[in-house]
Short mmCIF file of C-alpha atoms and ligand atoms in Angstrom, two decimals:
data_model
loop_
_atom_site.label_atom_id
_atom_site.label_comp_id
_atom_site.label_asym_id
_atom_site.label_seq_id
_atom_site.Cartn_x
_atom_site.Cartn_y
_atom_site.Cartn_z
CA UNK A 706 -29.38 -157.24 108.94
CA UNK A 707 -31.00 -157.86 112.44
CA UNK A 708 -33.57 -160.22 114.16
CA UNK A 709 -37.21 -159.00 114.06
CA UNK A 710 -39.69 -160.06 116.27
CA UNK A 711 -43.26 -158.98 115.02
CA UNK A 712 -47.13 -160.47 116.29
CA UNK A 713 -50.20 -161.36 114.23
CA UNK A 714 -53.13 -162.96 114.42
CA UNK A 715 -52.31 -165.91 112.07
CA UNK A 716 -49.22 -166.13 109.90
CA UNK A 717 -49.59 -168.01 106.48
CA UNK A 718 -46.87 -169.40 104.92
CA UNK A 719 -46.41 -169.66 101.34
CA UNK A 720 -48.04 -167.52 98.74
CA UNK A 721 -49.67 -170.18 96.05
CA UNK A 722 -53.79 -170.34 95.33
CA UNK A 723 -54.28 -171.75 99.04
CA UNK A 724 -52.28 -169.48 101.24
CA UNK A 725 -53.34 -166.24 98.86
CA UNK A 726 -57.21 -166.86 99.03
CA UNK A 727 -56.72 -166.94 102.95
CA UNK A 728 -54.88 -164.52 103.48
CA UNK A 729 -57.13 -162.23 101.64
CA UNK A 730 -60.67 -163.78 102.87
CA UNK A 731 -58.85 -163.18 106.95
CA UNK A 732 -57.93 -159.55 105.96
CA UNK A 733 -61.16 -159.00 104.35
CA UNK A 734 -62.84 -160.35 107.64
CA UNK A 735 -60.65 -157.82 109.94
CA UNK A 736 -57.90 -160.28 111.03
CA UNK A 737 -54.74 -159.47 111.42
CA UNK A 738 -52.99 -162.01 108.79
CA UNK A 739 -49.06 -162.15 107.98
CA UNK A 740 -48.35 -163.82 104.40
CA UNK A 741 -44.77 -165.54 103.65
CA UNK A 742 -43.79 -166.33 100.09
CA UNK A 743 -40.14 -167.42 99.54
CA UNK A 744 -40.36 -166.15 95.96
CA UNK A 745 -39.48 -162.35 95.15
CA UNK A 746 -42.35 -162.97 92.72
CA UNK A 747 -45.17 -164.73 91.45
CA UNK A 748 -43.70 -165.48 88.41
CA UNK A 749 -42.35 -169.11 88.37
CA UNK A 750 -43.44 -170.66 85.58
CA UNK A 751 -44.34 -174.04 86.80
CA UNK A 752 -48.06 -173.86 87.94
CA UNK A 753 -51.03 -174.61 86.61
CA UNK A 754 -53.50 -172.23 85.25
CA UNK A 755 -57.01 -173.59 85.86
CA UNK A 756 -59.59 -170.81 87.30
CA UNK A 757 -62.22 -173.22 87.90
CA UNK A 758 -65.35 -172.95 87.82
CA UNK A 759 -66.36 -173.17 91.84
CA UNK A 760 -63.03 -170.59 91.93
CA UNK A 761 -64.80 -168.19 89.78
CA UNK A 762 -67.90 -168.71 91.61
CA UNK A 763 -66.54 -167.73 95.22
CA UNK A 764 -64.99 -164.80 93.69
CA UNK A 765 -68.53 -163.77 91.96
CA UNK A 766 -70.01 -164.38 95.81
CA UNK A 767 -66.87 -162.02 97.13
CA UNK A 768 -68.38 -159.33 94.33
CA UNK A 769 -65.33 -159.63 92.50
CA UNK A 770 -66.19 -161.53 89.40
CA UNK A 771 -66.19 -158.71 86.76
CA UNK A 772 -63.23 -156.76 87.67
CA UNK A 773 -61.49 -160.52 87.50
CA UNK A 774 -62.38 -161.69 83.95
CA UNK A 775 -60.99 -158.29 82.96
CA UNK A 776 -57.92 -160.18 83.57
CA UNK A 777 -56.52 -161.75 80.11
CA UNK A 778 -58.02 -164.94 79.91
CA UNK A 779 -59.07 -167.80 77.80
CA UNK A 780 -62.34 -169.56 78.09
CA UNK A 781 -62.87 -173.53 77.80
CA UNK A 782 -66.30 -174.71 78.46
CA UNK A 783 -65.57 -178.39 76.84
CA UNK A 784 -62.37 -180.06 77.00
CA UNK A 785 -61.22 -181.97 74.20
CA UNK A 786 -58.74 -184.92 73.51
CA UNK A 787 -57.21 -187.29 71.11
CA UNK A 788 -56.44 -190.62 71.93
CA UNK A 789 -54.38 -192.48 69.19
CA UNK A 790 -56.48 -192.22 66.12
CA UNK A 791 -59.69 -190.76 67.57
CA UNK A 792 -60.68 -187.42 68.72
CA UNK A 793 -62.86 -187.23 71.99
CA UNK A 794 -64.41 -184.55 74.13
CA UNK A 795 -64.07 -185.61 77.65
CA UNK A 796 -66.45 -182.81 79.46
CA UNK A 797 -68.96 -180.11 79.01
CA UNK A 798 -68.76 -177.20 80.70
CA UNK A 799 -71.58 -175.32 79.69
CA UNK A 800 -74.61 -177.23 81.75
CA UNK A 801 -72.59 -176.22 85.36
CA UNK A 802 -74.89 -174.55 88.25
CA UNK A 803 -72.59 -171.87 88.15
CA UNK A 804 -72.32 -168.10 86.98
CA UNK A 805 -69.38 -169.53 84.69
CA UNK A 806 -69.95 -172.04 83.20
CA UNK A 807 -66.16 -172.66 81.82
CA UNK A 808 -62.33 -172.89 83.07
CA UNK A 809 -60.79 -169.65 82.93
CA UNK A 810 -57.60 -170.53 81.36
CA UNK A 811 -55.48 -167.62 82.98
CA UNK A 812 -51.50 -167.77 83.94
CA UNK A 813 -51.53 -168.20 87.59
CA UNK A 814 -49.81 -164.98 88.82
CA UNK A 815 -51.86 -162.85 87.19
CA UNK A 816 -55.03 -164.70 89.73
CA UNK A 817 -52.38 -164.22 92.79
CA UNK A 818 -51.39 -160.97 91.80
CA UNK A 819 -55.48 -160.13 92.07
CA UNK A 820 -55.47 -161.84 95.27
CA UNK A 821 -52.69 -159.98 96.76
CA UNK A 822 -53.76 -156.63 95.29
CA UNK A 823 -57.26 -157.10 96.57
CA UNK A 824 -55.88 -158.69 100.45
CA UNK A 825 -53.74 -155.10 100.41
CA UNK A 826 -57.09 -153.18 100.37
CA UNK A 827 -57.47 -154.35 104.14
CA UNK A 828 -55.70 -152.99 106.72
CA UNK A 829 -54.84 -156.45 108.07
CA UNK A 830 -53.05 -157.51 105.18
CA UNK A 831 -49.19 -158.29 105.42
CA UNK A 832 -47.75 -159.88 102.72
CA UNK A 833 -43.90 -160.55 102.52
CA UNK A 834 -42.20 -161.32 99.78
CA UNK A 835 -38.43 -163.06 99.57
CA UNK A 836 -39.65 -164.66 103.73
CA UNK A 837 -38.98 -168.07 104.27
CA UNK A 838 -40.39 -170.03 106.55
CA UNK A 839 -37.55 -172.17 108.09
CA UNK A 840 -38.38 -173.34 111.42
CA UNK A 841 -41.49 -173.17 113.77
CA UNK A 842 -41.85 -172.05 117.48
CA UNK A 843 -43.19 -174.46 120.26
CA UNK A 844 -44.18 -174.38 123.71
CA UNK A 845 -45.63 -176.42 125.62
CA UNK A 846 -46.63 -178.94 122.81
CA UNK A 847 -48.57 -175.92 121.03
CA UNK A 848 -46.94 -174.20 117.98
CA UNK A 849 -46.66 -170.54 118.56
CA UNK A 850 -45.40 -169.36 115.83
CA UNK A 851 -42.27 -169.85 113.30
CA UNK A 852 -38.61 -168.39 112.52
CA UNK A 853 -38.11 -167.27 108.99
CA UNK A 854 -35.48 -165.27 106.94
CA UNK A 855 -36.36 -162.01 104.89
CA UNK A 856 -34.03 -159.87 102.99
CA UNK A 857 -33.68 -157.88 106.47
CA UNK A 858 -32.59 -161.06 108.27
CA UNK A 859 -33.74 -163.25 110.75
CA UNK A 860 -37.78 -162.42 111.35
CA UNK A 861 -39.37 -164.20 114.59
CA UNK A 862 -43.49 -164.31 113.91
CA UNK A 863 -45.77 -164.87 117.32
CA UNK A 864 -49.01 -166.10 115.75
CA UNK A 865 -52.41 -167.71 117.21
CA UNK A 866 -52.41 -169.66 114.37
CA UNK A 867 -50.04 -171.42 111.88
CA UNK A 868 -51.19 -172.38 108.69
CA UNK A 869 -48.97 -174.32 106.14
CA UNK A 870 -49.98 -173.41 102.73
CA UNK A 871 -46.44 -173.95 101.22
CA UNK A 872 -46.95 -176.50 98.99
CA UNK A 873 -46.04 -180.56 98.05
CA UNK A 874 -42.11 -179.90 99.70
CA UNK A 875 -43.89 -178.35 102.45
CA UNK A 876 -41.16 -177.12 105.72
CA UNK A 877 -44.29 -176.49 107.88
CA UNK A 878 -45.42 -180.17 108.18
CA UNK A 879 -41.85 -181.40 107.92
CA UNK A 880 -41.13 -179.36 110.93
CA UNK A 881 -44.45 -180.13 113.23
CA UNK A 882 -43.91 -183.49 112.10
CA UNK A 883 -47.25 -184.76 110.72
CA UNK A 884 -47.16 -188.06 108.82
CA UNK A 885 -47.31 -188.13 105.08
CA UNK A 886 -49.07 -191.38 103.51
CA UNK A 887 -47.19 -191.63 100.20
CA UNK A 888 -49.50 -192.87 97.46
CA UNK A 889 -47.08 -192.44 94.45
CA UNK A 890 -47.39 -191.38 91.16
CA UNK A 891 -46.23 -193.15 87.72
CA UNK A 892 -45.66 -190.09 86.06
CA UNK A 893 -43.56 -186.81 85.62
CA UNK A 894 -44.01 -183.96 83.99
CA UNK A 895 -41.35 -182.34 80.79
CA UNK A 896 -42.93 -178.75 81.16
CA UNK A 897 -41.59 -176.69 77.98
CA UNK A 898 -42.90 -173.64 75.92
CA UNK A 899 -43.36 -173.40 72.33
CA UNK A 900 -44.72 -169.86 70.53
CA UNK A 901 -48.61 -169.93 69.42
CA UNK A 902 -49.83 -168.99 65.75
CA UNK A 903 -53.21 -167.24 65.06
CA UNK A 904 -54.04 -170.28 62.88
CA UNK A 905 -52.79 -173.13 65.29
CA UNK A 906 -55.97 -175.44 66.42
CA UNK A 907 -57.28 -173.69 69.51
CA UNK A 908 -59.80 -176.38 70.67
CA UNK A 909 -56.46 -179.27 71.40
CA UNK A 910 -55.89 -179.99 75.17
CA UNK A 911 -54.39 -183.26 75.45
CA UNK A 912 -52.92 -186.02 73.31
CA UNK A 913 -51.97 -189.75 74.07
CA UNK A 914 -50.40 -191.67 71.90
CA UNK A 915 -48.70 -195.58 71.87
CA UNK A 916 -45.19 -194.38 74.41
CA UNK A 917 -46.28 -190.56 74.69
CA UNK A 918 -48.69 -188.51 76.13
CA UNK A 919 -49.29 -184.16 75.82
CA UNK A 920 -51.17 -181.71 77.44
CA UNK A 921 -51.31 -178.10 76.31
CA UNK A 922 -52.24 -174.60 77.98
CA UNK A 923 -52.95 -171.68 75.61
CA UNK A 924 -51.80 -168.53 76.91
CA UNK A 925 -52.42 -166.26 74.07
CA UNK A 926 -48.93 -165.36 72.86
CA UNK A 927 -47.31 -169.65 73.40
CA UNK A 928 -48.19 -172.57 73.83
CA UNK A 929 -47.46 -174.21 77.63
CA UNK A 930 -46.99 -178.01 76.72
CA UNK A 931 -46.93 -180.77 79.53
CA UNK A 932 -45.32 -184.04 78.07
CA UNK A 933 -45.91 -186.80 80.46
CA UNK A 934 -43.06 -189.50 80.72
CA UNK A 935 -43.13 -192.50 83.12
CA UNK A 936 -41.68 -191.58 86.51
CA UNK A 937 -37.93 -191.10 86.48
CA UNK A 938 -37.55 -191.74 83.07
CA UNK A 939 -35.85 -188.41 82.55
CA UNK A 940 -32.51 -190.02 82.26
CA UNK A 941 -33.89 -192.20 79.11
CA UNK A 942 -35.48 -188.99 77.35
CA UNK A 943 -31.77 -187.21 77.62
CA UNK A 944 -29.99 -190.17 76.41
CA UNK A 945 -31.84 -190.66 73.74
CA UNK A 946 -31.17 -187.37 72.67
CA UNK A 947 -32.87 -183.41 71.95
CA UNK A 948 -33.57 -184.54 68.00
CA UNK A 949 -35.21 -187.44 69.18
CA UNK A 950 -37.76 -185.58 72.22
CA UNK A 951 -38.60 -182.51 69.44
CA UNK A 952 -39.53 -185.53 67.30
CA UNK A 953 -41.79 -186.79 69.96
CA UNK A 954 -43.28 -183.51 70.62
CA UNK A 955 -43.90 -182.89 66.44
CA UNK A 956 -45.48 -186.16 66.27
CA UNK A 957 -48.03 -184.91 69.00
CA UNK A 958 -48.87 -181.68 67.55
CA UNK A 959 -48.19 -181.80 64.12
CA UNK A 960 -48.30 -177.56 63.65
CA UNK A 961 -45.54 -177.23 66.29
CA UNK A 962 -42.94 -178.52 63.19
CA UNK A 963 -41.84 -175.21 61.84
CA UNK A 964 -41.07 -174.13 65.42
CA UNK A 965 -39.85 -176.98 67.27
CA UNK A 966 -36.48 -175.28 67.19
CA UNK A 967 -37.55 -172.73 70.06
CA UNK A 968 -36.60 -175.78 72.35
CA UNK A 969 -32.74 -174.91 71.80
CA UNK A 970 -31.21 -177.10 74.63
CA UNK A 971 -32.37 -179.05 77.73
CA UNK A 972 -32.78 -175.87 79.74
CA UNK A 973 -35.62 -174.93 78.11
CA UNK A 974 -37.09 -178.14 79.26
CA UNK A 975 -38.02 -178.63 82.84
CA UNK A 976 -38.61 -181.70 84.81
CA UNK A 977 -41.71 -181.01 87.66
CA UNK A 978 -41.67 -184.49 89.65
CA UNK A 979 -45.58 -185.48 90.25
CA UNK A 980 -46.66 -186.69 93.73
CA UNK A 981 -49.35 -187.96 94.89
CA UNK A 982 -49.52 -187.87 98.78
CA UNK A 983 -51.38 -187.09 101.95
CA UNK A 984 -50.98 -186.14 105.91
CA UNK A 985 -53.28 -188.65 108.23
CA UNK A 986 -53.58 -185.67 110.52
CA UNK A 987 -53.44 -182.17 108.98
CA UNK A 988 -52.90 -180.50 112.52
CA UNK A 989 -51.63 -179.65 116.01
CA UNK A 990 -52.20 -177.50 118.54
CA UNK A 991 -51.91 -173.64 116.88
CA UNK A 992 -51.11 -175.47 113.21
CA UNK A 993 -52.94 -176.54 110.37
CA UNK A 994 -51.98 -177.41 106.67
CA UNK A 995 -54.34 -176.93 103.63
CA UNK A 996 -53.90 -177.38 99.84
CA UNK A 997 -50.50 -179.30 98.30
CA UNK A 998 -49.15 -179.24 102.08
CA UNK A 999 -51.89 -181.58 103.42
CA UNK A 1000 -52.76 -183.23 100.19
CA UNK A 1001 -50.26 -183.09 97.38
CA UNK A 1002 -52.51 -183.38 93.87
CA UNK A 1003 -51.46 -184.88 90.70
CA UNK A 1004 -51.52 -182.88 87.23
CA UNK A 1005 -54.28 -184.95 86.25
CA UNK A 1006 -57.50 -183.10 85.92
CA UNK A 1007 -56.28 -179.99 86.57
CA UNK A 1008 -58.02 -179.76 90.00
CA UNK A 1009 -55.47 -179.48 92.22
CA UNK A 1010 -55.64 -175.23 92.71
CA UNK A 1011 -59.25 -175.92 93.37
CA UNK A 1012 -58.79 -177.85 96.24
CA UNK A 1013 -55.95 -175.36 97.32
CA UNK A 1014 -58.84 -172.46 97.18
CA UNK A 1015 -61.66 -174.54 98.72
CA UNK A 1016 -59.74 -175.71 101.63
CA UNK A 1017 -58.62 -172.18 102.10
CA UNK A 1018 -62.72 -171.00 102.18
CA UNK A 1019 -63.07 -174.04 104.69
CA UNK A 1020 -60.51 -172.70 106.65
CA UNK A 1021 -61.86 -168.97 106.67
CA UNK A 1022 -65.38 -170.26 107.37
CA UNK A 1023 -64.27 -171.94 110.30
CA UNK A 1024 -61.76 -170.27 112.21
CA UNK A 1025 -62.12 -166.78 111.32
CA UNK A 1026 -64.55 -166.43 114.22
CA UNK A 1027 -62.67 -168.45 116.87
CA UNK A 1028 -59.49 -166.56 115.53
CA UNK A 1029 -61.35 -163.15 116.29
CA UNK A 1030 -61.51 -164.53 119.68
CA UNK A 1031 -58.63 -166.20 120.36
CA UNK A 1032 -60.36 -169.78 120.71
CA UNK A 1033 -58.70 -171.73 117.56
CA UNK A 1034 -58.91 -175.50 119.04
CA UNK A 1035 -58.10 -179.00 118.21
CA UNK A 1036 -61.29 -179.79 117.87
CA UNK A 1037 -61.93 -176.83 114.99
CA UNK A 1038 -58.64 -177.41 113.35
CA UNK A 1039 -59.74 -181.07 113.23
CA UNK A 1040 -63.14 -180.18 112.01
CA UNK A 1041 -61.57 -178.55 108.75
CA UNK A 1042 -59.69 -181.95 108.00
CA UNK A 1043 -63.33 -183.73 108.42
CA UNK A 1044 -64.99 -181.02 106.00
CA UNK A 1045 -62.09 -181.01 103.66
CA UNK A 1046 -60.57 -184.92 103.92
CA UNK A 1047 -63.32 -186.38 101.77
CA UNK A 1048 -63.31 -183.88 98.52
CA UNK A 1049 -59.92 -184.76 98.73
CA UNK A 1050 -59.92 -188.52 98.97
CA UNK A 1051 -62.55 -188.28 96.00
CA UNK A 1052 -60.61 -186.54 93.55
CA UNK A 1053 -57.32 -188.38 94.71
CA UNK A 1054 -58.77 -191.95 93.94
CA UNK A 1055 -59.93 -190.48 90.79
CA UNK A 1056 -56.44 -189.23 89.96
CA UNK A 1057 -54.55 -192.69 90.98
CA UNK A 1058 -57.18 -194.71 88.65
CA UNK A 1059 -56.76 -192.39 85.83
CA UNK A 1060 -52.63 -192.38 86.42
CA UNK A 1061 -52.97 -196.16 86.54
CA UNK A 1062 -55.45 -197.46 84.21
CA UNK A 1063 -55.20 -195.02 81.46
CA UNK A 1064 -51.54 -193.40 81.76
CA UNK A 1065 -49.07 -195.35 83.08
CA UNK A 1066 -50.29 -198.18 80.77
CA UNK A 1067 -50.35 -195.95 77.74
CA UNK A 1068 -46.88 -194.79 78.33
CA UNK A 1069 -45.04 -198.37 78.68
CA UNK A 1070 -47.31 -199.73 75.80
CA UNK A 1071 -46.11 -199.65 71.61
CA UNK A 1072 -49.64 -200.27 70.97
CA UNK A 1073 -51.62 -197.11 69.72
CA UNK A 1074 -54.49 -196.72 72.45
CA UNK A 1075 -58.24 -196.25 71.85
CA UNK A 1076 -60.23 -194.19 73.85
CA UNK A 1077 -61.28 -196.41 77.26
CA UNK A 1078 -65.36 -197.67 77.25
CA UNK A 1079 -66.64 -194.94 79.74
CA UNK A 1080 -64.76 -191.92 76.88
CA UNK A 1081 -66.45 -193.67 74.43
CA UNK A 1082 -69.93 -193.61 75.56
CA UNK A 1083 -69.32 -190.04 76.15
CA UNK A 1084 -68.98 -189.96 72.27
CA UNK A 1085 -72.11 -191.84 72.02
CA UNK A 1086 -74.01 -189.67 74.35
CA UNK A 1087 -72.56 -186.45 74.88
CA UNK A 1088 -74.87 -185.86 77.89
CA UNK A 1089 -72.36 -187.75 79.69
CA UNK A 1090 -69.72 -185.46 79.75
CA UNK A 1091 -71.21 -183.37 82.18
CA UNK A 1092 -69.98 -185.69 84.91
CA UNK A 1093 -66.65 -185.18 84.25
CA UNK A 1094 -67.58 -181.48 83.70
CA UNK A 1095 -68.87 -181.53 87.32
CA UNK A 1096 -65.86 -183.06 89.03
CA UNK A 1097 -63.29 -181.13 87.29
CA UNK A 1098 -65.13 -177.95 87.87
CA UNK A 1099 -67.04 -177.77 90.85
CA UNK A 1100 -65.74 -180.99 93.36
CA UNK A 1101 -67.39 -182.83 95.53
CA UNK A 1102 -68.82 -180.58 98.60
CA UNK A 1103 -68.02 -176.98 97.18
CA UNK A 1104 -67.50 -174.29 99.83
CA UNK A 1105 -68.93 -171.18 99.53
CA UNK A 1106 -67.84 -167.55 101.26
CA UNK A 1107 -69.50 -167.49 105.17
CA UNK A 1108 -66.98 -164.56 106.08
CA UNK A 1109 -68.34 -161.34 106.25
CA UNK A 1110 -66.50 -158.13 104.85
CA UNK A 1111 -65.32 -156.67 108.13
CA UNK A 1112 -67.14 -152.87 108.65
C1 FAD B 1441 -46.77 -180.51 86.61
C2 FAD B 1441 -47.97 -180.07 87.39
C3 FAD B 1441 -48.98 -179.41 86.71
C4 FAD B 1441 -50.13 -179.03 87.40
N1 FAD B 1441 -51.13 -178.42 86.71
C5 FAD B 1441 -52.25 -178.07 87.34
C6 FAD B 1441 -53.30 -177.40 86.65
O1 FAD B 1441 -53.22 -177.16 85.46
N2 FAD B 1441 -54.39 -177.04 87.37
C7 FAD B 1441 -54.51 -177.28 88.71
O2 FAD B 1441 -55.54 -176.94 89.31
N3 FAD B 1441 -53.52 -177.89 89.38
C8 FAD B 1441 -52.41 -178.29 88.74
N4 FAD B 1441 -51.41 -178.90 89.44
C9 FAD B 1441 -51.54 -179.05 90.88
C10 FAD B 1441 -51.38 -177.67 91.53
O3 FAD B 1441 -50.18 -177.06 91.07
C11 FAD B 1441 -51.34 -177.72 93.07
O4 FAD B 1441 -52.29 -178.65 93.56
C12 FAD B 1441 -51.63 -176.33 93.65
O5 FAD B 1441 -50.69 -175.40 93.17
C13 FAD B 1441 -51.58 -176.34 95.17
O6 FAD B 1441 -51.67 -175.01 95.66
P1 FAD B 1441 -51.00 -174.62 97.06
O7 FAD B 1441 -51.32 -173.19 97.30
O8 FAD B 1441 -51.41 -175.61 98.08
O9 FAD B 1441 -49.44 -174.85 96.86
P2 FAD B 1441 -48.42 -174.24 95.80
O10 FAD B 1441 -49.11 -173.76 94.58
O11 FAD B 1441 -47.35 -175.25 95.65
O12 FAD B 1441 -47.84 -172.96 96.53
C14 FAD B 1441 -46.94 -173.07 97.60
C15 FAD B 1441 -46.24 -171.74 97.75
O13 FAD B 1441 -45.46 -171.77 98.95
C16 FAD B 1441 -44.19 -171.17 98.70
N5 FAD B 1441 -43.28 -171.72 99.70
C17 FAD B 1441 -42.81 -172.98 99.76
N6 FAD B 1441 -42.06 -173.15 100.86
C18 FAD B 1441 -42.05 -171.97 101.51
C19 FAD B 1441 -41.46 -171.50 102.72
N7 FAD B 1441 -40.71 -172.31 103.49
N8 FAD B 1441 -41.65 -170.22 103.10
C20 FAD B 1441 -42.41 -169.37 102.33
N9 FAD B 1441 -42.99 -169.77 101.17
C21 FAD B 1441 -42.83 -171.04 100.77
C22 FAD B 1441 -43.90 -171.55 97.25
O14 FAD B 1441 -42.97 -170.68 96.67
C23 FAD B 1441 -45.28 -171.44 96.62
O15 FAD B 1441 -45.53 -170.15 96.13
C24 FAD B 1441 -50.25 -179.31 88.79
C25 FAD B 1441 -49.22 -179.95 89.47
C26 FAD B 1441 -48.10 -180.35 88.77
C27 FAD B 1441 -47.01 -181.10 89.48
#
């Protein structure tokens, strides 16, 4: 065990859909590029694992796209509901300006795992596993790098360029300081597996019911399930019991009965808190934060590893140059927060309405809901569900891959 001191060009921390995709698109463009990831693994269960389509499309640009949907995967080019009594498709997929013109349902580290093994093909690439960022360097009012502990001990990284990628309990913007705007969420998440049948219902997403709300993930062999409770009402779900939540769960998804029992005990029940949140500056001198660390996303709509991705691409498109050059300033770092702020705003209003019109309201109510007026003209004409289609899976101002390959 020692101190390390070691220099790059720019030092990423945290290893989820944001910090990945950058790391890789600044290796492939010849930059030196140090990646941190506190985890020995990609392997933690609790992400979500949405390959949109604008994802898949900047990995078709990047000439990757085939050798990617090798990857097991499950397509979903509509996405279908029940709300109380009535069953609803909520968007199409399949009109989309893109090459794929679905979600690509896929578990999460098998996507970073193809982003890391594709970064390592670049000499630039460094990508450390079991580092933790814990503290960052300044001088002279500009961040200079950060301290972190590895396995080997204490590591000291000198970079031109800081970027935060580590998520909603981000250290890096607790530790320059930027402000968070808090804009709360009424909901958390019970995240739980239960084993899939060949004959279980593939085409069931989410359910929402009078008290009770479900979303599940097929991947292949089980079933992920999301139950939504209101926020902090952990403590009632426990009291009332383990019979009573597999109850719950079986009265969602009827075919889940002769299994329910998989959920032994309250470990095999997780609680993943939702936030919704925001910094009013994402930057400072040498430091930036992208994805969850500058905008934390709710559940809702899946959209949140999008974001991560695109803000990632902004980032690439616009400082890979300057970094080449050692010219990264304010007013670049600030011009990725212009680019990036309103795509963000967008889909975070959308989030809060949905959370508040259509969730919160159908969790605290004993009435069975119906679907809301704009679902049910969707019903009436299904030409409609493209819109949804088009914010879920593209965004508003889609980035696209400006970096070239390095020679
Ligand atoms: C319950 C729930 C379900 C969701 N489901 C979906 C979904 O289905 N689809 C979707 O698109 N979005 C979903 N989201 C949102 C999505 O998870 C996030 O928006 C997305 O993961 C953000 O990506 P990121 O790379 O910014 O951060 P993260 O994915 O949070 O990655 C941050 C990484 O940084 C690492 N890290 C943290 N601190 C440090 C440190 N100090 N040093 C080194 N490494 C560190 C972490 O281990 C992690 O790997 C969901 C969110 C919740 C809460």
């Amino acid at each position: 065990m020692g101190n390390t001191s070691i220099k790059t060009t720019c030092c990423i921390v945290g290893g989820g859909p944001a910090g990945m995709m950058l790391g890789f698109l600044l290796a492939r463009a010849g930059l030196a590029v140090t990646v941190l990831e506190k985890h020995a693994d990609f392997l933690r269960d609790f992400r979500g694992d949405v390959v949109h389509p604008s994802t898949l499309e900047l990995i078709h640009e990047l000439g990757l796209i085939d050798e990617f949907l090798k990857l097991p995967h499950e397509k979903l080019d509509h996405l279908t509901g029940r709300i109380g009594a009535e069953n609803v498709t909520i968007a199409d997929f399949s009109h989309l300006p893109t090459r794929c013109k679905f979600l690509a349902l896929m578990p999460q580290w098998d996507f970073l795992n193809f982003l890391a093994s594709n970064g390592k093909r670049y000499p630039g690439f460094d990508l450390r596993m079991r580092t933790e960022a814990t503290d960052l360097i300044e001088e002279d009012g500009r961040i200079v790098g950060l301290r972190a502990k590895s396995p080997e001990g204490e590591l000291e990284i000198r970079a031109e360029l800081v970027v935060g990628c580590d998520g909603r309990h981000s250290t890096v913007r607790k530790r320059a300081g930027l402000q968070v705007e808090d804009i709360g969420a009424p909901i958390d998440v019970l995240w739980f597996r239960i084993s899939r049948r060949p004959d279980d219902a593939t085409d069931m997403f989410g359910h929402i019911e009078a008290g009770k709300m479900m979303v599940m993930l097929d991947r292949g062999d089980y079933w992920q399930c999301a139950y939504v409770i209101p926020k902090g009402g952990i403590d009632r779900v426990k009291a009332n019991g383990l019979p009573a939540f597999r109850d719950a769960v079986v009265e969602m998804t009827s075919f889940f009965r002769n299994r329910i029992d998989e959920i032994k005990d309250w470990d095999d029940v997780k609680l993943l808190t939702v936030a919704v949140d925001r910094l009013t500056c994402w930057h400072r001198p040498g430091l930036i934060c992208i994805g969850d660390a500058a905008h934390a996303m709710s559940p809702v709509g899946g959209v949140g590893i999008n974001l991560a991705v695109q803000d990632a691409v902004a980032v690439a498109n616009t400082l890979a140059g300057p970094l080449k050059a050692g010219q990264v300033t304010s007013d670049l770092l600030d011009a990725v927060q212009q680019r990036r702020d309103f795509p963000m705003r967008a889909i975070q209003r959308i989030q809060v309405v949905v959370q508040n019109m259509l969730l919160a309201p159908a969790l605290s109510s004993a009435q069975r809901p119906t679907p809301p007026f704009p679902v049910k003209l969707m019903q009436w004409f299904p030409a409609l569900r493209r819109i949804p289609a088009r914010v879920i899976g593209i965004g508003f101002r889609p980035e696209h891959i400006r970096t070239p390959e390095a020679a």
